[in-house]
XYZ file of C-alpha atoms in Angstrom:
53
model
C 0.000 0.000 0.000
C 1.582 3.387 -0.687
C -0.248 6.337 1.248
C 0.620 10.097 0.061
C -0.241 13.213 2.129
C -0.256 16.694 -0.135
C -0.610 19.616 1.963
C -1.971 22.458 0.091
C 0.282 25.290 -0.462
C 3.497 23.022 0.753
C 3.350 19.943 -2.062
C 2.557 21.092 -5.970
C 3.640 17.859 -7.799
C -0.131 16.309 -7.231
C -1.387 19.256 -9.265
C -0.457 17.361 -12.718
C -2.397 14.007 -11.710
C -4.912 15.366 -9.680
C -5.566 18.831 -10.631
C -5.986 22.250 -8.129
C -7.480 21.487 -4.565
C -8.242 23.850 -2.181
C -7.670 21.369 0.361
C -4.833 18.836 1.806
C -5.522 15.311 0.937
C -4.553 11.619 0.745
C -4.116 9.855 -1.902
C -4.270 5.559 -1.396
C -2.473 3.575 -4.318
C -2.944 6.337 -6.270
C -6.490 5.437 -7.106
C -8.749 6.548 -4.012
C -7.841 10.364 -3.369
C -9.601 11.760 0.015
C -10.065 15.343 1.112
C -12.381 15.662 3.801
C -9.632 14.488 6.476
C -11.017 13.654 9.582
C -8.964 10.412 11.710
C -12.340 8.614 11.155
C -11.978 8.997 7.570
C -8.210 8.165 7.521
C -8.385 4.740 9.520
C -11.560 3.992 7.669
C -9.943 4.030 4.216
C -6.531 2.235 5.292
C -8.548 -0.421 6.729
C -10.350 -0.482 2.956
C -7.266 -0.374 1.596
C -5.364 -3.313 3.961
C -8.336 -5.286 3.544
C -8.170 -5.340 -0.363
C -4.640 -5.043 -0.856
């Protein structure tokens, strides 16, 4: 599993891939890209992504 934070206004390189964001985000496997960050949300989708991996 590979698991990518991009902070806005720190990390540009997602901008290519994923386009502007106005919010920080995680991107799992670079297929399941998450924005509304909350450590429900986070634990949630690397369980998801342990699980099917």
């Amino acid at each position: 599993m590979k698991l990518k934070i991009y902070r806005v206004g720190k990390d540009f390189d997602y901008i290519k891939k994923y386009g502007m964001v106005t919010k920080s985000m995680i991107v799992i496997d670079e297929k399941k890209k998450i924005q509304n960050l909350s450590e429900g949300v986070i634990s949630r989708a690397i369980e998801e992504a342990v699980i099917n991996s």
